[in-house]
PDB file of C-alpha atoms and ligand atoms in Angstrom:
ATOM      1  CA  MET A   1      72.177 129.688 114.688  1.00 61.00           C
ATOM      2  CA  ARG A   2      75.294 128.604 112.655  1.00 66.00           C
ATOM      3  CA  MET A   3      77.604 127.707 115.410  1.00 84.00           C
ATOM      4  CA  ASP A   4      80.379 130.172 114.669  1.00 88.00           C
ATOM      5  CA  LYS A   5      81.429 129.840 118.428  1.00 91.00           C
ATOM      6  CA  ASP A   6      82.808 126.325 117.719  1.00 93.00           C
ATOM      7  CA  ILE A   7      85.319 127.627 115.543  1.00 95.00           C
ATOM      8  CA  CYS A   8      88.922 128.749 116.808  1.00 93.00           C
ATOM      9  CA  LYS A   9      90.285 130.291 113.880  1.00 95.00           C
ATOM     10  CA  VAL A  10      89.024 131.373 110.569  1.00 97.00           C
ATOM     11  CA  MET A  11      91.419 129.686 107.603  1.00 98.00           C
ATOM     12  CA  PHE A  12      89.752 131.037 104.481  1.00 98.00           C
ATOM     13  CA  ASN A  13      87.091 133.742 104.163  1.00 98.00           C
ATOM     14  CA  GLU A  14      84.345 134.096 101.690  1.00 98.00           C
ATOM     15  CA  VAL A  15      86.546 136.584  99.459  1.00 98.00           C
ATOM     16  CA  GLU A  16      89.560 134.278  99.456  1.00 98.00           C
ATOM     17  CA  LEU A  17      87.089 130.986  98.827  1.00 98.00           C
ATOM     18  CA  GLN A  18      85.629 133.071  95.717  1.00 98.00           C
ATOM     19  CA  GLY A  19      89.117 134.104  94.572  1.00 98.00           C
ATOM     20  CA  VAL A  20      90.340 130.408  94.831  1.00 98.00           C
ATOM     21  CA  CYS A  21      87.347 129.167  92.464  1.00 98.00           C
ATOM     22  CA  LYS A  22      87.994 131.743  89.973  1.00 98.00           C
ATOM     23  CA  ARG A  23      91.782 130.852  89.698  1.00 98.00           C
ATOM     24  CA  LEU A  24      91.173 127.005  89.456  1.00 98.00           C
ATOM     25  CA  GLY A  25      88.126 127.734  86.984  1.00 98.00           C
ATOM     26  CA  GLU A  26      90.660 129.907  84.696  1.00 98.00           C
ATOM     27  CA  GLN A  27      92.742 126.773  84.757  1.00 98.00           C
ATOM     28  CA  ILE A  28      90.586 124.117  83.979  1.00 98.00           C
ATOM     29  CA  THR A  29      88.833 126.468  81.383  1.00 98.00           C
ATOM     30  CA  LYS A  30      92.405 126.536  79.559  1.00 98.00           C
ATOM     31  CA  ASP A  31      93.091 123.011  80.066  1.00 98.00           C
ATOM     32  CA  TYR A  32      89.869 121.644  78.750  1.00 98.00           C
ATOM     33  CA  GLU A  33      89.742 123.769  75.433  1.00 97.00           C
ATOM     34  CA  GLY A  34      88.078 121.700  72.807  1.00 95.00           C
ATOM     35  CA  LYS A  35      87.385 118.809  75.146  1.00 96.00           C
ATOM     36  CA  ASP A  36      84.028 117.752  76.508  1.00 93.00           C
ATOM     37  CA  LEU A  37      83.804 117.692  80.511  1.00 98.00           C
ATOM     38  CA  LEU A  38      82.221 116.049  82.737  1.00 98.00           C
ATOM     39  CA  ILE A  39      82.264 117.327  86.377  1.00 98.00           C
ATOM     40  CA  VAL A  40      81.758 114.521  89.062  1.00 98.00           C
ATOM     41  CA  GLY A  41      81.139 116.306  92.602  1.00 98.00           C
ATOM     42  CA  ILE A  42      81.212 114.225  95.436  1.00 98.00           C
ATOM     43  CA  LEU A  43      78.631 114.544  97.885  1.00 96.00           C
ATOM     44  CA  ASN A  44      78.112 115.820 100.532  1.00 95.00           C
ATOM     45  CA  GLY A  45      81.375 117.655 101.237  1.00 96.00           C
ATOM     46  CA  ALA A  46      81.982 119.322  97.825  1.00 98.00           C
ATOM     47  CA  ILE A  47      78.569 120.821  97.384  1.00 97.00           C
ATOM     48  CA  VAL A  48      79.250 124.447  98.024  1.00 98.00           C
ATOM     49  CA  PHE A  49      82.853 124.223  96.360  1.00 98.00           C
ATOM     50  CA  VAL A  50      81.489 122.668  93.088  1.00 98.00           C
ATOM     51  CA  THR A  51      78.823 125.016  92.698  1.00 98.00           C
ATOM     52  CA  ASP A  52      81.143 128.017  93.011  1.00 98.00           C
ATOM     53  CA  LEU A  53      83.619 126.379  90.747  1.00 98.00           C
ATOM     54  CA  MET A  54      81.463 125.412  87.762  1.00 98.00           C
ATOM     55  CA  ARG A  55      80.439 129.177  87.546  1.00 98.00           C
ATOM     56  CA  GLN A  56      84.014 129.964  86.937  1.00 98.00           C
ATOM     57  CA  ILE A  57      84.789 127.285  84.092  1.00 98.00           C
ATOM     58  CA  ASP A  58      83.922 129.093  80.911  1.00 97.00           C
ATOM     59  CA  ARG A  59      83.302 125.874  78.855  1.00 95.00           C
ATOM     60  CA  GLN A  60      80.388 123.713  77.922  1.00 95.00           C
ATOM     61  CA  ILE A  61      80.394 121.185  80.960  1.00 97.00           C
ATOM     62  CA  ASN A  62      77.778 118.379  82.291  1.00 98.00           C
ATOM     63  CA  ILE A  63      77.988 117.573  85.866  1.00 98.00           C
ATOM     64  CA  ASP A  64      77.121 114.316  87.934  1.00 98.00           C
ATOM     65  CA  PHE A  65      77.250 113.696  91.622  1.00 98.00           C
ATOM     66  CA  MET A  66      78.412 110.883  93.699  1.00 98.00           C
ATOM     67  CA  SER A  67      77.686 110.129  97.258  1.00 96.00           C
ATOM     68  CA  VAL A  68      80.617 108.188  98.834  1.00 90.00           C
ATOM     69  CA  SER A  69      81.397 107.854 102.429  1.00 82.00           C
ATOM     70  CA  SER A  70      84.411 106.178 104.048  1.00 72.00           C
ATOM     71  CA  TYR A  71      84.155 104.034 107.367  1.00 62.00           C
ATOM     72  CA  GLY A  72      86.042 105.368 110.247  1.00 59.00           C
ATOM     73  CA  ASN A  73      85.771 107.324 113.274  1.00 55.00           C
ATOM     74  CA  GLY A  74      84.377 110.942 113.365  1.00 56.00           C
ATOM     75  CA  THR A  75      87.778 112.922 111.990  1.00 57.00           C
ATOM     76  CA  THR A  76      89.593 110.176 110.096  1.00 59.00           C
ATOM     77  CA  SER A  77      88.748 107.943 106.867  1.00 60.00           C
ATOM     78  CA  SER A  78      89.613 104.254 106.440  1.00 59.00           C
ATOM     79  CA  GLY A  79      90.399 102.186 103.583  1.00 61.00           C
ATOM     80  CA  ASN A  80      86.999 101.272 102.743  1.00 74.00           C
ATOM     81  CA  ILE A  81      84.557 103.514 100.778  1.00 83.00           C
ATOM     82  CA  HIS A  82      80.766 102.908 100.403  1.00 89.00           C
ATOM     83  CA  VAL A  83      79.253 104.273  97.246  1.00 94.00           C
ATOM     84  CA  ALA A  84      75.672 105.457  98.489  1.00 95.00           C
ATOM     85  CA  LYS A  85      74.776 107.154  95.416  1.00 97.00           C
ATOM     86  CA  ASP A  86      76.425 106.481  91.937  1.00 97.00           C
ATOM     87  CA  LEU A  87      76.802 108.483  88.660  1.00 98.00           C
ATOM     88  CA  ASN A  88      73.707 108.799  86.591  1.00 97.00           C
ATOM     89  CA  SER A  89      75.869 109.084  83.726  1.00 95.00           C
ATOM     90  CA  ASP A  90      78.197 106.403  81.676  1.00 97.00           C
ATOM     91  CA  ILE A  91      81.749 108.246  81.704  1.00 98.00           C
ATOM     92  CA  ALA A  92      83.170 105.789  79.053  1.00 98.00           C
ATOM     93  CA  GLY A  93      85.119 107.876  76.686  1.00 98.00           C
ATOM     94  CA  ARG A  94      84.534 111.126  78.501  1.00 98.00           C
ATOM     95  CA  ASN A  95      87.022 113.599  80.353  1.00 98.00           C
ATOM     96  CA  VAL A  96      86.099 113.079  83.936  1.00 98.00           C
ATOM     97  CA  LEU A  97      86.843 115.972  86.493  1.00 98.00           C
ATOM     98  CA  ILE A  98      86.356 114.577  90.179  1.00 98.00           C
ATOM     99  CA  VAL A  99      85.487 117.589  92.389  1.00 98.00           C
ATOM    100  CA  GLU A 100      86.232 116.740  96.134  1.00 98.00           C
ATOM    101  CA  ASP A 101      86.473 118.875  99.102  1.00 98.00           C
ATOM    102  CA  ILE A 102      89.766 117.644 100.762  1.00 97.00           C
ATOM    103  CA  LEU A 103      92.373 115.234 100.136  1.00 97.00           C
ATOM    104  CA  ASP A 104      93.599 113.893 103.679  1.00 95.00           C
ATOM    105  CA  THR A 105      94.755 110.398 104.258  1.00 94.00           C
ATOM    106  CA  GLY A 106      93.933 109.973 100.494  1.00 95.00           C
ATOM    107  CA  ASN A 107      92.182 106.740 101.086  1.00 92.00           C
ATOM    108  CA  THR A 108      88.882 107.897  99.467  1.00 93.00           C
ATOM    109  CA  LEU A 109      90.332 109.171  96.377  1.00 96.00           C
ATOM    110  CA  HIS A 110      92.641 106.579  95.864  1.00 95.00           C
ATOM    111  CA  GLN A 111      89.503 103.927  95.928  1.00 93.00           C
ATOM    112  CA  LEU A 112      87.340 106.407  94.039  1.00 96.00           C
ATOM    113  CA  THR A 113      89.746 106.763  91.383  1.00 97.00           C
ATOM    114  CA  ASN A 114      90.581 103.235  90.694  1.00 95.00           C
ATOM    115  CA  MET A 115      86.992 102.278  90.823  1.00 95.00           C
ATOM    116  CA  LEU A 116      86.221 105.288  87.780  1.00 97.00           C
ATOM    117  CA  LYS A 117      89.132 104.076  85.948  1.00 97.00           C
ATOM    118  CA  GLU A 118      87.824 100.979  85.352  1.00 96.00           C
ATOM    119  CA  ARG A 119      84.796 102.405  83.669  1.00 98.00           C
ATOM    120  CA  ASN A 120      87.260 103.531  80.896  1.00 98.00           C
ATOM    121  CA  PRO A 121      87.068 107.432  80.954  1.00 98.00           C
ATOM    122  CA  ALA A 122      89.122 109.308  78.298  1.00 98.00           C
ATOM    123  CA  SER A 123      90.764 111.062  81.150  1.00 98.00           C
ATOM    124  CA  LEU A 124      90.349 111.202  84.765  1.00 98.00           C
ATOM    125  CA  LYS A 125      91.626 114.293  87.089  1.00 98.00           C
ATOM    126  CA  VAL A 126      90.799 115.297  90.491  1.00 98.00           C
ATOM    127  CA  CYS A 127      90.484 118.600  91.829  1.00 98.00           C
ATOM    128  CA  VAL A 128      90.523 119.392  95.564  1.00 98.00           C
ATOM    129  CA  LEU A 129      89.624 122.560  97.120  1.00 98.00           C
ATOM    130  CA  LEU A 130      91.881 121.449 100.136  1.00 98.00           C
ATOM    131  CA  ASP A 131      95.211 119.127 100.280  1.00 98.00           C
ATOM    132  CA  LYS A 132      96.145 117.956 103.797  1.00 97.00           C
ATOM    133  CA  PRO A 133      99.828 116.149 102.554  1.00 96.00           C
ATOM    134  CA  ALA A 134     100.675 115.643 106.423  1.00 96.00           C
ATOM    135  CA  ARG A 135      98.284 112.782 106.934  1.00 94.00           C
ATOM    136  CA  ARG A 136      98.725 110.898 103.299  1.00 95.00           C
ATOM    137  CA  GLU A 137      98.474 106.978 103.415  1.00 94.00           C
ATOM    138  CA  GLN A 138      98.301 106.649  99.518  1.00 93.00           C
ATOM    139  CA  GLU A 139     100.548 108.124  96.851  1.00 93.00           C
ATOM    140  CA  ILE A 140      97.967 110.195  95.208  1.00 95.00           C
ATOM    141  CA  TYR A 141      98.111 113.656  93.865  1.00 95.00           C
ATOM    142  CA  ALA A 142      95.630 116.194  92.840  1.00 98.00           C
ATOM    143  CA  ASP A 143      95.820 117.766  89.252  1.00 98.00           C
ATOM    144  CA  TYR A 144      94.056 120.987  90.476  1.00 98.00           C
ATOM    145  CA  VAL A 145      94.474 122.158  94.197  1.00 98.00           C
ATOM    146  CA  GLY A 146      92.860 125.267  95.908  1.00 98.00           C
ATOM    147  CA  TYR A 147      95.038 125.518  99.100  1.00 98.00           C
ATOM    148  CA  THR A 148      97.554 123.283 100.544  1.00 98.00           C
ATOM    149  CA  ILE A 149      96.895 123.297 104.582  1.00 98.00           C
ATOM    150  CA  PRO A 150      98.537 122.024 107.666  1.00 96.00           C
ATOM    151  CA  ASP A 151      96.957 119.248 109.870  1.00 95.00           C
ATOM    152  CA  ALA A 152      93.947 120.322 111.367  1.00 94.00           C
ATOM    153  CA  PHE A 153      90.467 119.658 111.326  1.00 94.00           C
ATOM    154  CA  VAL A 154      88.658 122.402 109.105  1.00 97.00           C
ATOM    155  CA  VAL A 155      84.699 122.627 108.816  1.00 97.00           C
ATOM    156  CA  GLY A 156      82.332 125.104 106.638  1.00 98.00           C
ATOM    157  CA  TYR A 157      81.747 125.679 102.972  1.00 98.00           C
ATOM    158  CA  GLY A 158      80.387 122.389 102.698  1.00 98.00           C
ATOM    159  CA  LEU A 159      82.457 120.532 105.247  1.00 97.00           C
ATOM    160  CA  ASP A 160      80.945 119.125 108.307  1.00 95.00           C
ATOM    161  CA  TYR A 161      81.621 117.394 111.365  1.00 95.00           C
ATOM    162  CA  ALA A 162      78.938 115.183 112.487  1.00 93.00           C
ATOM    163  CA  GLU A 163      76.730 116.831 109.342  1.00 93.00           C
ATOM    164  CA  GLU A 164      76.998 120.209 111.226  1.00 94.00           C
ATOM    165  CA  TYR A 165      78.918 123.325 110.094  1.00 96.00           C
ATOM    166  CA  ARG A 166      78.330 122.564 106.462  1.00 96.00           C
ATOM    167  CA  ASN A 167      76.549 125.898 106.302  1.00 96.00           C
ATOM    168  CA  LEU A 168      79.322 128.187 107.413  1.00 97.00           C
ATOM    169  CA  PRO A 169      80.421 130.551 104.650  1.00 97.00           C
ATOM    170  CA  TYR A 170      83.988 130.204 105.328  1.00 97.00           C
ATOM    171  CA  ILE A 171      86.012 127.669 106.448  1.00 98.00           C
ATOM    172  CA  GLY A 172      87.527 127.536 109.806  1.00 97.00           C
ATOM    173  CA  VAL A 173      89.518 125.239 112.176  1.00 97.00           C
ATOM    174  CA  LEU A 174      86.851 123.348 114.716  1.00 94.00           C
ATOM    175  CA  SER A 175      87.792 123.754 118.239  1.00 93.00           C
ATOM    176  CA  PRO A 176      89.310 120.390 119.373  1.00 88.00           C
ATOM    177  CA  SER A 177      87.114 120.609 122.456  1.00 89.00           C
ATOM    178  CA  VAL A 178      84.138 119.819 120.119  1.00 90.00           C
ATOM    179  CA  TYR A 179      85.643 116.483 119.238  1.00 84.00           C
ATOM    180  CA  SER A 180      88.115 115.750 122.092  1.00 78.00           C
ATOM    181  CA  HIS A 181      85.309 113.627 123.880  1.00 66.00           C
ATOM    182  CA  GLU A 182      85.500 110.999 120.698  1.00 61.00           C
TER     183      GLU A 182
HETATM  184  P1  LIG B   1      90.610 110.837 103.065  1.00 93.59           P
HETATM  185  O1  LIG B   1      89.968 109.688 102.703  1.00 93.59           O
HETATM  186  O2  LIG B   1      91.500 111.598 102.132  1.00 93.59           O
HETATM  187  O3  LIG B   1      91.312 110.804 104.320  1.00 93.59           O
HETATM  188  O4  LIG B   1      89.602 111.983 103.467  1.00 93.59           O
HETATM  189  C1  LIG B   1      88.653 112.362 102.731  1.00 93.59           C
HETATM  190  C2  LIG B   1      87.380 112.776 103.336  1.00 93.59           C
HETATM  191  O5  LIG B   1      87.494 112.998 104.787  1.00 93.59           O
HETATM  192  C3  LIG B   1      86.954 114.288 102.955  1.00 93.59           C
HETATM  193  O6  LIG B   1      86.277 114.036 101.770  1.00 93.59           O
HETATM  194  C4  LIG B   1      86.245 114.579 104.077  1.00 93.59           C
HETATM  195  O7  LIG B   1      85.021 114.256 103.881  1.00 93.59           O
HETATM  196  C5  LIG B   1      86.907 113.924 105.543  1.00 93.59           C
HETATM  197  N1  LIG B   1      88.022 114.820 105.901  1.00 93.59           N
HETATM  198  C6  LIG B   1      89.321 114.845 106.054  1.00 93.59           C
HETATM  199  N2  LIG B   1      89.691 115.857 106.265  1.00 93.59           N
HETATM  200  C7  LIG B   1      88.738 116.725 106.932  1.00 93.59           C
HETATM  201  C8  LIG B   1      88.866 117.747 107.641  1.00 93.59           C
HETATM  202  O8  LIG B   1      89.747 118.608 108.121  1.00 93.59           O
HETATM  203  N3  LIG B   1      87.577 118.564 107.633  1.00 93.59           N
HETATM  204  C9  LIG B   1      86.396 117.558 107.269  1.00 93.59           C
HETATM  205  N4  LIG B   1      85.291 118.300 107.774  1.00 93.59           N
HETATM  206  N5  LIG B   1      86.167 116.779 106.972  1.00 93.59           N
HETATM  207  C10 LIG B   1      87.490 115.957 106.469  1.00 93.59           C
END
């Protein structure tokens, strides 16, 4: 059972999500002409997005993953990140593109980009599927944005609540009743 019953509104369906991956993939293909590209997928939330996106990039790429969690309550991150799995690759001199599910307060990506910059990549850019600017706490901008969304807690297409809902093939707004007892 996939728990579709807990979704109060579908925000982006499967066709829209494929379309946005195609648009971003074409842009990235153009921008990295003649350059090597190392994609860094951020686990677990970006798993579905990164696998769809990479197939729309018509370049020779490498891929690596990091698992990062930010301490906070169930629906909000904090300023502290914990690296549960680091990269296997040395990124010095490489063109690195971080692929993340959602930019919300910006705390996670702010810390992560600072951490990776210290490893001296040739370039460091950020691609997010979703941008929720209403809750930003850090001045950080993504170079590639799939959709800008209003302030709602969304799940599906890799995004979770309490490690569930990641396998929904669409992105939906989670009914507030699911987390209101937090
Ligand atoms: P930030 O550090 O920018 O506040 O949040 C980044 C992380 O918080 C994301 O990678 C994601 O894991 C989580 N997050 C923020 N907003 C949402 C949301 O609407 N839904 C889900 N499932 N996770 C979110």
